[in-house]
XYZ file of C-alpha atoms in Angstrom:
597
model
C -8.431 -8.642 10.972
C -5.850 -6.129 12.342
C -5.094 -2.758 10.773
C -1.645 -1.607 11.222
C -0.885 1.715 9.923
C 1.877 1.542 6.921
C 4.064 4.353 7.930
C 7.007 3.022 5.949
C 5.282 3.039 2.845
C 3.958 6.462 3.435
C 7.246 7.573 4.196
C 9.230 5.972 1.086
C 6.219 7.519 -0.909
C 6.968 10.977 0.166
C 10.464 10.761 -0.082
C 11.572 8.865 -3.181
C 8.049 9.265 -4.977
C 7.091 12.597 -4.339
C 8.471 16.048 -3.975
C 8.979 16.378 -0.964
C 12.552 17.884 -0.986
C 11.085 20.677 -2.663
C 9.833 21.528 0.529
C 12.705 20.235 2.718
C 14.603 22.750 0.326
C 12.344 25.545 0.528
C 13.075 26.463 3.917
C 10.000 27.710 5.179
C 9.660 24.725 7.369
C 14.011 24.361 8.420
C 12.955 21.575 10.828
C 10.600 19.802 9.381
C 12.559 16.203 7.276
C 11.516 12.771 7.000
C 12.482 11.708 10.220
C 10.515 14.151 11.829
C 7.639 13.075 9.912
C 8.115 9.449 10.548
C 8.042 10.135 14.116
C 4.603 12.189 13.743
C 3.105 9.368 11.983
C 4.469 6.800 14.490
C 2.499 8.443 17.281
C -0.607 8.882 15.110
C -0.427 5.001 14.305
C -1.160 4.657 17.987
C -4.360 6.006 18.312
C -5.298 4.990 14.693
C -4.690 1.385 15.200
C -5.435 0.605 18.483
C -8.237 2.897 19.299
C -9.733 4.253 15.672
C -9.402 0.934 13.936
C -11.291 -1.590 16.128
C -14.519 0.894 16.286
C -14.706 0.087 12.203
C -16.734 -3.187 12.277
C -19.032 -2.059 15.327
C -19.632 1.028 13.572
C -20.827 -0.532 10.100
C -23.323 -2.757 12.558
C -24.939 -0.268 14.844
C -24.255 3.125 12.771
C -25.288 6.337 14.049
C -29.278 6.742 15.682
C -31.410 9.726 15.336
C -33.185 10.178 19.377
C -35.559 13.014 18.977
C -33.260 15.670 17.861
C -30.008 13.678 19.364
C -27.879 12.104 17.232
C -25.946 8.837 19.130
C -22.971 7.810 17.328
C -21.951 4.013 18.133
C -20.428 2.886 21.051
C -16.564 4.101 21.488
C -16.700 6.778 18.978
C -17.481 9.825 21.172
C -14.541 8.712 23.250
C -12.104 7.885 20.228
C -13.115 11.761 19.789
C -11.888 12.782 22.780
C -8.728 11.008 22.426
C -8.210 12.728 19.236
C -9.168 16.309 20.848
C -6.736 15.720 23.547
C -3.641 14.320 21.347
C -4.288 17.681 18.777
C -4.224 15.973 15.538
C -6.656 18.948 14.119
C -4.193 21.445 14.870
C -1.447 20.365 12.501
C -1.428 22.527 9.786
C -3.267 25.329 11.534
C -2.057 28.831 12.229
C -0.261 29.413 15.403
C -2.374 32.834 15.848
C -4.796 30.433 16.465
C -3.451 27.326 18.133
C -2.463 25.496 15.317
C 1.509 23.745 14.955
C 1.886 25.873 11.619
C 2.979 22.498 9.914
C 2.986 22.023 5.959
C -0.548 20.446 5.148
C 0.851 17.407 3.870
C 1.514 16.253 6.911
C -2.411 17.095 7.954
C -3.088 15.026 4.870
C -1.192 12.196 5.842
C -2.291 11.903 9.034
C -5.998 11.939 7.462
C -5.066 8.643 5.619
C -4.233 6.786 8.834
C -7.835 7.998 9.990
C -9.205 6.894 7.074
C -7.610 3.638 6.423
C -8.744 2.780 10.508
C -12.246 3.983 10.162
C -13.389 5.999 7.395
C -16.695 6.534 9.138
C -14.660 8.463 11.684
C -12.601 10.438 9.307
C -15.070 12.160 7.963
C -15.840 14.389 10.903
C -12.323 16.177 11.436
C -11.703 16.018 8.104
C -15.291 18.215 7.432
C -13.886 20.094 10.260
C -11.077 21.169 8.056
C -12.998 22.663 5.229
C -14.328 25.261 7.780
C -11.471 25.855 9.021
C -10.015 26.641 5.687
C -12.779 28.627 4.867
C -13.480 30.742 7.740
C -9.232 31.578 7.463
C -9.434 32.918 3.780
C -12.759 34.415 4.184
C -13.598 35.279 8.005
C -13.574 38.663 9.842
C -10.839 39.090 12.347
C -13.795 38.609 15.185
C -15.038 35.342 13.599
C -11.351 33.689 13.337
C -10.932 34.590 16.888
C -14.519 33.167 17.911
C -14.143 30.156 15.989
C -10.563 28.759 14.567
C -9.472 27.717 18.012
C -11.813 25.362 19.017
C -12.615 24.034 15.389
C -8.506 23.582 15.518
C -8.533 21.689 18.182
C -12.209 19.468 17.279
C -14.075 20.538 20.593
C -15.918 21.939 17.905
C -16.671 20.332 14.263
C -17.604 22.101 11.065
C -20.376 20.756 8.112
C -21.093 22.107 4.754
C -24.286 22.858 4.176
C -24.757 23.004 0.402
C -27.221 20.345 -1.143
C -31.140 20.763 -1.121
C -33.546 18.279 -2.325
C -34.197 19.536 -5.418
C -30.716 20.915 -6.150
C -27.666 18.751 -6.067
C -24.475 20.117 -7.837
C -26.741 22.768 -8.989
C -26.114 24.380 -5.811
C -27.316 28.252 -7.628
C -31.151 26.335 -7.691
C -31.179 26.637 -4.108
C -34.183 27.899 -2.298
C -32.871 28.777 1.534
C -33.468 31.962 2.241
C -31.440 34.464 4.372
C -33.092 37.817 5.669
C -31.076 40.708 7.250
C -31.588 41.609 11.034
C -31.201 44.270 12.605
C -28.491 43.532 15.128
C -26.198 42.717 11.471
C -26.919 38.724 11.779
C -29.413 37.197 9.485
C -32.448 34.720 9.691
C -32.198 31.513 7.988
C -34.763 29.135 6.472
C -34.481 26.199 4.518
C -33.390 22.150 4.298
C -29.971 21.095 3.313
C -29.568 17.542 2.971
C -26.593 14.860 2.835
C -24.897 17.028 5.697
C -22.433 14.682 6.747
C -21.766 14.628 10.918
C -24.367 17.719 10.940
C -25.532 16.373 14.600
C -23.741 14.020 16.644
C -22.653 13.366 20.129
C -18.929 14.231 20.004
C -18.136 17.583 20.174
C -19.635 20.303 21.919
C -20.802 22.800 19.159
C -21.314 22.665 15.388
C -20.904 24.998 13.221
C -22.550 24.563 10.260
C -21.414 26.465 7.195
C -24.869 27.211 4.794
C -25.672 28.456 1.615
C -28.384 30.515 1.381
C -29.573 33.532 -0.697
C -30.281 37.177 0.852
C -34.083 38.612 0.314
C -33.632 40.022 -3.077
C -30.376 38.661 -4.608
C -30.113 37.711 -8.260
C -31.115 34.315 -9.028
C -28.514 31.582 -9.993
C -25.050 31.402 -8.701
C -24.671 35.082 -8.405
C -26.929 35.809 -5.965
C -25.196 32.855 -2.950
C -24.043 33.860 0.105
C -22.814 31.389 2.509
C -23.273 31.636 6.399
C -21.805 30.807 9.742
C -24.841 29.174 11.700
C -23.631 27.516 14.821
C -25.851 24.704 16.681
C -25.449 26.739 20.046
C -25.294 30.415 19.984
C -23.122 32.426 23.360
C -23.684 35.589 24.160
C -20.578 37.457 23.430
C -21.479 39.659 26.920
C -23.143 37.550 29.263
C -21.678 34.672 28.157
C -25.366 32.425 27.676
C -25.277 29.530 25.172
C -28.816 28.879 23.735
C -29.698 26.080 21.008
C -30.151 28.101 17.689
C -33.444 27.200 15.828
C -31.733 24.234 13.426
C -31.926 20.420 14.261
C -31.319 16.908 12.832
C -35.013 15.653 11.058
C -33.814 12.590 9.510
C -30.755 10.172 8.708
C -30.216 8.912 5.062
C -30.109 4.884 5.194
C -26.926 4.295 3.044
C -25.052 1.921 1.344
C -22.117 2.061 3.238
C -20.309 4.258 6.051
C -23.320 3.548 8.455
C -21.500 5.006 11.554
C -21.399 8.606 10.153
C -24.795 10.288 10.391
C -25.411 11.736 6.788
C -28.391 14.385 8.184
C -31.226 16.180 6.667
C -31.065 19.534 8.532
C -33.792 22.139 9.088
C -33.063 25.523 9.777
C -36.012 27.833 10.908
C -37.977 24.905 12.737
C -39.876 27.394 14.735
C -38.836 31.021 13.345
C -34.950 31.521 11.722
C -31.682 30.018 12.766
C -29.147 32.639 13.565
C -26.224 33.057 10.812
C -23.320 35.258 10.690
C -22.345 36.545 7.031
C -18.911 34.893 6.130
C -17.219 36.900 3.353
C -18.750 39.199 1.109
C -22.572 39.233 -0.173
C -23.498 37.138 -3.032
C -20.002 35.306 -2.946
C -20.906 32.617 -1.377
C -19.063 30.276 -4.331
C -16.099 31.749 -3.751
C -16.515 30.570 -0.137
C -17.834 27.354 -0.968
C -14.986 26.424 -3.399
C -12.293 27.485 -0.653
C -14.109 24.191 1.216
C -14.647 22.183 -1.202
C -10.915 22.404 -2.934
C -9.650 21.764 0.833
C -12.107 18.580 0.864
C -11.319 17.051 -2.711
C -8.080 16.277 -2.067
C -8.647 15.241 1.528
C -11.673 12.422 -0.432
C -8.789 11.582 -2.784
C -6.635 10.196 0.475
C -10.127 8.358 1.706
C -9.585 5.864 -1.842
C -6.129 6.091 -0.929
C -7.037 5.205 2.411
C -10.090 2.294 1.670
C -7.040 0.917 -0.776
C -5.197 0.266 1.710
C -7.220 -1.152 4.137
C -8.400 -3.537 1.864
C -5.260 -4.421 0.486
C -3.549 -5.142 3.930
C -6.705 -7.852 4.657
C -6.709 -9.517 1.185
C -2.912 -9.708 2.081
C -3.764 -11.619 4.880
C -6.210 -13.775 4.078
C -4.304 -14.915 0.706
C -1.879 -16.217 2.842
C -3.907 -18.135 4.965
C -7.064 -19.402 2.712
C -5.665 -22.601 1.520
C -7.697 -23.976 -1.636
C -6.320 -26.102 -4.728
C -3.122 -27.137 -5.774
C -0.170 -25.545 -6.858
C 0.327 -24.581 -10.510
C 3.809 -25.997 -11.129
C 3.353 -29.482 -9.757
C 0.482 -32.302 -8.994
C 1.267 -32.630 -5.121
C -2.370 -33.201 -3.720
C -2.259 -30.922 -0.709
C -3.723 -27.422 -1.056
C -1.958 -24.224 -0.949
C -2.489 -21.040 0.200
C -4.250 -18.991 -2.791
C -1.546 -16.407 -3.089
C 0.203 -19.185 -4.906
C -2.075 -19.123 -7.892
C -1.426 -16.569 -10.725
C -5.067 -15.114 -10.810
C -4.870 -14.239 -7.313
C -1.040 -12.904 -7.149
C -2.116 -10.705 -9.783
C -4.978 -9.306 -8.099
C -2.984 -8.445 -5.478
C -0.023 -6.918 -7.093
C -2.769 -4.598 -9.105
C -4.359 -3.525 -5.485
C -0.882 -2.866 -4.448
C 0.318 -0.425 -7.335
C -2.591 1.227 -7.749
C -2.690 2.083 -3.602
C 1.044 3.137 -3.926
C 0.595 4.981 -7.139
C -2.717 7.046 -5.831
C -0.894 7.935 -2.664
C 1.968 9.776 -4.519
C -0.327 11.504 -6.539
C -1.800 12.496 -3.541
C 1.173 13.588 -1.128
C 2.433 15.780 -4.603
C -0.649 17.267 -4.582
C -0.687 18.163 -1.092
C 3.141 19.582 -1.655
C 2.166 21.607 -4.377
C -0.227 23.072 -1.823
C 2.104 23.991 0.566
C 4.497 25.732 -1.709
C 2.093 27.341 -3.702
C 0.897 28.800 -0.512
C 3.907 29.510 1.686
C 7.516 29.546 -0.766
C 8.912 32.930 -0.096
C 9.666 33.003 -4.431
C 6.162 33.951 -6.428
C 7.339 32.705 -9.706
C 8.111 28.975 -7.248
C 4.743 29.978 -5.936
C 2.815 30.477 -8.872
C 4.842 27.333 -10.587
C 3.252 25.000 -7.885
C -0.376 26.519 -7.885
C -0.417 25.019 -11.316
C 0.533 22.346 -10.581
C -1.523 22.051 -7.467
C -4.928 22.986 -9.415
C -4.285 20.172 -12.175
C -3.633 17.503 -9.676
C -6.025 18.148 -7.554
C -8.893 16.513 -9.930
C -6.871 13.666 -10.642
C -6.179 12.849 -7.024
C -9.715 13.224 -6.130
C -11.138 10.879 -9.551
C -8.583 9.054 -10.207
C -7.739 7.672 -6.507
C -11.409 7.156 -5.538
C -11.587 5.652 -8.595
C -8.793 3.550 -7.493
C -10.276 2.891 -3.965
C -13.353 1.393 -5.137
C -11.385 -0.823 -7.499
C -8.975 -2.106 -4.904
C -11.781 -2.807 -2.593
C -14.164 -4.737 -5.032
C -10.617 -6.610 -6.233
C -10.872 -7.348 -2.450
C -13.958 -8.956 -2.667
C -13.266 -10.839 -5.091
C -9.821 -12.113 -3.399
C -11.789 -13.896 -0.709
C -14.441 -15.403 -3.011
C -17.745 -16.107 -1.210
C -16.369 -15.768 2.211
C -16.141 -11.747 0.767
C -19.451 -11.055 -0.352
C -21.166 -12.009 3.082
C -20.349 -9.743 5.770
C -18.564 -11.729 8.394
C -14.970 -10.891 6.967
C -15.637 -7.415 7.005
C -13.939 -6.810 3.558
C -17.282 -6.166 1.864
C -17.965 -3.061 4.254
C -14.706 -1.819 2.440
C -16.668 -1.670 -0.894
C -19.694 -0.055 0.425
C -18.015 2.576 2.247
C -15.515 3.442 -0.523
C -18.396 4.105 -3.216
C -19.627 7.145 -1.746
C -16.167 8.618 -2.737
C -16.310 9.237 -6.501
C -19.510 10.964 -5.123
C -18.388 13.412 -2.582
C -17.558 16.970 -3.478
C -18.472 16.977 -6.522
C -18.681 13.465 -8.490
C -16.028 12.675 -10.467
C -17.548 13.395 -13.641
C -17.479 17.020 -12.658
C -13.936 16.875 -11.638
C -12.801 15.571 -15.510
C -15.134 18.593 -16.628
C -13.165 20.759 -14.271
C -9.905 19.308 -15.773
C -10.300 19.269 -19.222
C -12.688 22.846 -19.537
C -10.647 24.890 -17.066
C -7.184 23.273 -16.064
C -6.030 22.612 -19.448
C -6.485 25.733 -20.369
C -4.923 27.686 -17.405
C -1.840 29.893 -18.328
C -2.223 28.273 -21.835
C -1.719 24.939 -20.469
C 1.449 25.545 -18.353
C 0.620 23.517 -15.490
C 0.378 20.617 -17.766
C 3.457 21.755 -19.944
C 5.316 21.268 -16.164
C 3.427 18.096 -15.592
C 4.688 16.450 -18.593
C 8.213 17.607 -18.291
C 8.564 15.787 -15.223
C 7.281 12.704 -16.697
C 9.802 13.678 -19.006
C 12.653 13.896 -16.770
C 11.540 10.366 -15.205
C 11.657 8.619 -19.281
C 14.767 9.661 -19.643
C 16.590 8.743 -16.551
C 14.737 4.921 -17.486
C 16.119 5.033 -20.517
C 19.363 5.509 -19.252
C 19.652 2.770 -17.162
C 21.685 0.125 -18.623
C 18.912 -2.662 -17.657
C 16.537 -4.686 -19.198
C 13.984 -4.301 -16.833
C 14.251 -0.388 -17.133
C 13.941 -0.801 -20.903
C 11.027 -2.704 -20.793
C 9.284 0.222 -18.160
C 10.571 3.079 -20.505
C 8.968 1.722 -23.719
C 6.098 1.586 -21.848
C 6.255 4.803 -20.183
C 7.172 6.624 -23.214
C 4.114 4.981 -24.822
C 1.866 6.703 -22.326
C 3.489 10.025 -22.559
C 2.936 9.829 -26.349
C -0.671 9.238 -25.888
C -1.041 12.100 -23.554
C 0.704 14.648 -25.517
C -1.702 13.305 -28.497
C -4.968 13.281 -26.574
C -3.754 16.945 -25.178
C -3.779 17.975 -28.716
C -6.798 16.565 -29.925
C -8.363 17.819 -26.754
C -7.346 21.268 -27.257
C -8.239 22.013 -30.751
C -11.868 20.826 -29.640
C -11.997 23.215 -27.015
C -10.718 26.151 -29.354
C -13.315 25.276 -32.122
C -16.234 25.245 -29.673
C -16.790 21.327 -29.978
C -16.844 21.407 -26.462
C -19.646 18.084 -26.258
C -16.826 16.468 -28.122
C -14.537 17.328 -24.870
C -16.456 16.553 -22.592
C -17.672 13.198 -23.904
C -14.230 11.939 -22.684
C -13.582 14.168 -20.136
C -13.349 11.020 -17.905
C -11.087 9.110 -20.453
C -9.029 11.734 -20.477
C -8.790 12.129 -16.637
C -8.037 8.456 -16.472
C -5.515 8.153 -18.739
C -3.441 11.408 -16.930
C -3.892 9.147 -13.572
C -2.656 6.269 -14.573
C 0.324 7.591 -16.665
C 0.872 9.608 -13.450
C 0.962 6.738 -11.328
C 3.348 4.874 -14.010
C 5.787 8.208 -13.354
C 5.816 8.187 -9.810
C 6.092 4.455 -9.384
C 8.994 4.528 -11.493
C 11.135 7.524 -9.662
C 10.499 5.316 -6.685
C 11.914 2.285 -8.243
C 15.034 4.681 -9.765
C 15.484 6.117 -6.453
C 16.515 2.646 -5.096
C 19.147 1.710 -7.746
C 22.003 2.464 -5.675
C 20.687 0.773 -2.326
C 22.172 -1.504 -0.397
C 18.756 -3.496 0.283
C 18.426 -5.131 -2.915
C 15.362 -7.045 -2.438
C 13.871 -3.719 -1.225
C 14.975 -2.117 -4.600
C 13.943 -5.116 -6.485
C 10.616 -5.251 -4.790
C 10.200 -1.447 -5.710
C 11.386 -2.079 -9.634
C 8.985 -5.441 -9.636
C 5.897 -3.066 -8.870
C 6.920 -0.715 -11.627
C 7.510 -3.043 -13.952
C 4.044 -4.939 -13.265
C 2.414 -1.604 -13.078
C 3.659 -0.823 -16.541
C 3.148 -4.055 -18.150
C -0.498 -4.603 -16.912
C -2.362 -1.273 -16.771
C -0.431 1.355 -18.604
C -0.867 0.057 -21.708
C -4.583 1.096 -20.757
C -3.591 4.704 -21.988
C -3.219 3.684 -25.547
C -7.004 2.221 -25.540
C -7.936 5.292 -23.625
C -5.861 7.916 -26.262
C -7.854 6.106 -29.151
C -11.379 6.336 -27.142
C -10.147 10.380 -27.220
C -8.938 10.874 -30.345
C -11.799 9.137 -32.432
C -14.309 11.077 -34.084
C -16.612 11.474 -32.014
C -20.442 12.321 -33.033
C -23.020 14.644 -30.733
C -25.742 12.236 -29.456
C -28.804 14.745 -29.258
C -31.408 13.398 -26.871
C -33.620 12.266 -29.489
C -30.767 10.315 -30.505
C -29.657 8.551 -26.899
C -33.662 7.791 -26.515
C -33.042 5.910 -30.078
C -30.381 4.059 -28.372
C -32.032 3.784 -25.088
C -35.279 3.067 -25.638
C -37.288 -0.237 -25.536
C -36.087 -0.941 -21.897
C-alpha cells in the first residue's frame, strides 16, 4: 500500500502540541515559522514518498549482500542516496562554516521521521551520519572539522559508530581494541566491533567510522577509552592519493527485521593496523561517545514514531476495505468493512494516539535541544537543557516502546492476512523491534532516568515538567464542558500518581535502596510517557476550542478523550507497581523462582 507522508499532522503537532513558539519567540531563527516548515516538509514528502517509500518492500526481500569485501545494498537504494545527496537533506541543521543551512534541529528531526516512516532501512544511514557529525563538531580539531563536516553534511560521505565487541555489549569499558601511537601523531588500530550498522555499503564514497579503542597502556575500564576517526579510504593531505585503510566488512548479522541495512562485523588491522586519527582528548572517549549516542537516542525515538505511523496509515487502509461480518447495531446479512466493529475501531484509535502522543514528545524534545543550545538567555538555556536531558529517555523508551506496539496492533488489525508477509505490515513489526534495542536498550534509558535525571539540579527539570502538566489540568478544568471534565479527572489522576511515585522514588534513592529503584525503573519511565502523552494530546485538543473547523476540533478532543479514558488510567496500576514494597530478589532467590525450567 501507498505511504504518503502526514505533514499536516506533523505540523499541528509542532504547533498546538509542542513548544514550538518558544522558538518562533526566541529569535535566533527570525525566519523560521510554521509555514516555512510546512513548505520544507512538503518538498521532503517528495522524495520520501515517491522515491524512499517504494524501495521498503524490495528491501525487506533482497536486503543488503556481503561480495568479498563489497557490500551491495538492494536495487534503487544507492540511487535514492544520490537523490538525497543532491536535494541536501543532511545539511539542515548543520553549521554554515561548514555547509550546513544552520536550521534548528527539529526540523533535521522531522525530516528524519518522513525517512523513517518511508523506509526505515534507509534511515538509518544519514541518520548514523548525524551522530558523527555531532561528534566530530563538539569534539574535533579545527583540521578534522574542515577535513570531514562538509562532506559528512552533505552524505557523499556517511559516519558509523563503532562501539560493541563480541564479548562486550553496553559494557563498552570491557573492550579489547587496541590503539598504539605512531610516529607521524596517528595511531594503529586492532580489533572487531560488531552490530556496525551501514559500516560498508555501496552508497557513498567514504566512511568514516568512529571507534573505540584503548591506547597501549591506559587504565582499564571506562577510564582508559579513547575513541578514533578511522576512515575506509585514507588521502594524502599533499599529494592528494586515496588508499583503502586496513579495515573491511567480514560478515553481515542475519536479523529479524530491517534486512536492507547491512548490520556489519568490522575488522580493523586485517593485515597490520587501520589508520585512526585521535578525536578529542585521551582516555575520553565516553565523553565522545555519549555526544553520539545522545544525538542518536532521540533520532531512534522518531524511528517508533516513524514505524507508528507507517503502520497506522496501512491498518487505516485496509480496515476500510477488508469487509468481514455484520454490523453490530443491526442483523442486515451483508458484511461490512471491519472498521465498523468496536474491537477493531479501538485498535485503531489506540495506534492513532499513541503515534500522535510519541511524536510531541518527540518534537519537544528536539525544541528543548535547540534552545538549550542556541537561546541567547543562559538561565532560558539552562531551563531547557533540563528539560531536554529528562525527555530525552522518555522519547527514546517510551516511543519505541510505542512503535512496536502500534505495529504488532497492526498485525493484529489484518488478522491472518498480517502475519504472512504478502501485506507487508508484518515487516513493520520486525523492523520496529530492533528499536527499544538501539543505543542503549531501554532498560538502560529508565536507569538513566530515574538514577541520574531525577536527581539533576535536585529534580528541577522534573519540577518544570510537572508544572506544565500543571498548567495544561488547569486550563481543562476550566473549560465549561463535559468532555473536558471527564479528561481533567483523568489527567489530574495521572499527575497525582507521578508526583507520588516521584516521592517514593526519591526517598529510595536517598536511603541507598537503589535495587528498589531500579526494579521499576521501567514502570516509572512508562508511566512519565504516557501521562506525557495525556498532556500534550490535551493542549492540542485545547488549542482547537476556538476554531472554526469543528469536526477538526472535535476530532482532536475525541483522541484526548479516548486517550485518557483507555490508557491513562494505566498510571494508577503503574504508581501502585512503584510504590509497593518491594523486596531484593538475590540470585539465589530468582533461581528459586526460576528454576525447574
Amino acid at each position: 500500500m501507498a505511504f504518503a507522508s502526514p505533514v499536516k499532522q506533523m505540523i499541528f503537532a509542532l504547533k498546538n502540541m509542542a513548544n514550538f513558539s518558544e522558538i518562533e519567540n526566541s529569535n535566533v531563527w527570525p525566519d523560521i515559522n510554521t509555514d516555512f516548515v510546512e513548505s520544507l516538509l512538503l518538498e521532503a514528502s517528495k522524495l520520501a514518498d515517491s522515491t524512499i517509500a517504494p524501495l521498503n518492500h524490495i528491501g525487506d526481500k533482497v536486503g543488503s549482500k556481503l561480495e568479498g569485501a563489497d557490500v551491495i545494498t538492494p536495487p534503487g537504494f544507492k540511487d535514492a542516496y544520490i537523490k538525497f545527496i543532491e536535494s541536501s537533506w543532511g545539511t539542515i541543521s548543520g553549521s554554515p562554516e561548514y555547509g550546513g543551512q544552520g536550521l534548528p534541529r527539529t526540523l533535521a528531526v522531522m525530516t528524519q521521521e518522513l525517512w523513517n516512516s518511508a523506509n526505515m532501512s534507509f534511515s538509518l544511514c544519514p541518520m548514523l551520519t548525524q551522530g558523527s557529525i555531532e561528534a566530530i563538531s563538539q569534539h574535533g580539531t579545527d583540521t578534522q572539522k574542515k577535513k570531514y563536516l562538509p562532506k559528512l553534511l552533505t552524505g557523499e560521505w556517511s559516519g558509523t559508530m563503532n562501539l560493541t565487541e563480541p564479548q562486550a555489549g553496553s559494557d563498552v569499558g570491557s573492550l579489547n581494541t587496541s590503539a598504539i601511537k605512531n610516529n607521524d601523531n596517528t595511531y594503529g588500530i586492532k580489533g572487531t566491533k560488531i552490530y556496525i550498522t551501514f559500516g560498508e555499503q555501496d552508497m557513498s564514497e567514504n566512511i568514516i567510522h568512529l571507534v573505540l579503542a584503548r591506547i597501549e597502556g591506559s587504565p582499564k575500564g571506562n577510564k582508559g577509552i579513547s575513541l578514533f576517526i578511522v576512515p575506509k579510504f585514507l588521502e594524502d593531505d599533499s599529494s592528494g592519493e586515496i588508499k583503502r585503510n586496513d579495515l573491511k566488512c567480514i560478515g553481515l548479522e542475519k536479523k529479524l527485521g530491517i534486512h536492507a541495512s547491512p548490520t556489519c562485523v568490522m575488522s580493523f588491522g586485517e593485515k597490520d593496523r587501520a589508520v585512526g586519527y585521535l578525536l578529542g582528548q585521551e582516555n575520553n572517549g565516553l565523553a565522545c561517545m555519549f555526544t553520539m549516542m545522545n544525538n542518536a537516542r532521540l533520532n531512534v525515538g522518531m524511528q517508533g514514531v516513524g514505524i507508528s505511523e507507517r503502520a497506522l496509515q496501512q491498518s487505516i487502509l485496509y480496515s476500510k476495505e477488508r469487509k468481514q461480518g455484520k454490523h453490530y447495531k443491526n442483523e442486515n446479512p451483508e458484511s461490512v468493512e471491519i472498521i465498523n466493529h468496536p474491537d477493531v475501531s479501538k485498535m485503531l484509535l489506540k495506534m492513532k494516539t499513541l503515534t500522535e502522543a510519541s511524536r510531541a514528545i518527540c518534537y519537544d524534545n528536539a525544541i528543548s535541544i535547540d534552545l538549550s543550545e542556541s537561546h541567547p538567555d543562559k538561565s532560558v538555556r539552562e531551563k531547557f537543557k533540563l528539560k531536554a536531558d529528562l525527555l530525552t529517555p522518555i522519547s527514546k523508551s517510551w516511543s519505541t516502546d510505542v512503535g512496536v506496539e502500534v505495529a504488532s496492533l497492526g498485525i493484529q488489525i489484518h488478522g491472518g492476512m498480517g502475519f504472512v508477509e504478502e501485506t507487508g505490515v508484518a515487516q513493520f513489526f520486525r523492523d520496529s523491534r530492533i528499536a527499544p534495542i538501539y543505543e542503549g536498550t531501554n532498560g538502560i534509558q529508565a536507569i538513566d532516568l530515574v538514577m541520574r535525571k531525577l536527581l539533576i539540579s535536585d529534580g528541577e527539570g522534573l519540577k518544570n515538567f510537572m508544572s506544565e502538566f500543571y498548567n495544561t489540568l488547569s486550563m481543562c478544568i476550566k473549560e465549561n464542558n463535559k468532555d473536558f471534565q471527564l479528561i481533567s479527572k483523568n489527567f489530574s489522576d495521572a499527575f497525582d500518581s507521578v508526583k507520588i511515585s516521584t516521592e517514593k522514588l526519591s526517598q529510595r534513592i536517598k536511603s541507598n535502596e537503589n535495587y528498589s529503584a531500579l526494579f521499576v525503573a521501567s514502570d516509572y519511565l512508562n508511566l512519565l510517557g504516557i501521562t506525557a502523552g495525556a498532556h500534550y494530546l490535551i493542549k492540542g485538543a485545547l488549542s482547537l476550542k476556538d476554531h472554526e473547523n469543528r469536526d477538526f476540533f472535535e476530532s482532536k478532543k475525541d483522541m484526548a478523550i479516548f486517550f485518557s479514558t483507555q490508557i491513562l488510567p494505566n498510571t494508577v496500576g503503574l504508581s501502585k507497581s512503584i510504590c509497593s514494597e518491594i523486596f531484593e530478589l538475590e540470585t539465589k532467590r530468582i533461581d528459586n523462582i526460576l528454576g525447574g525450567f
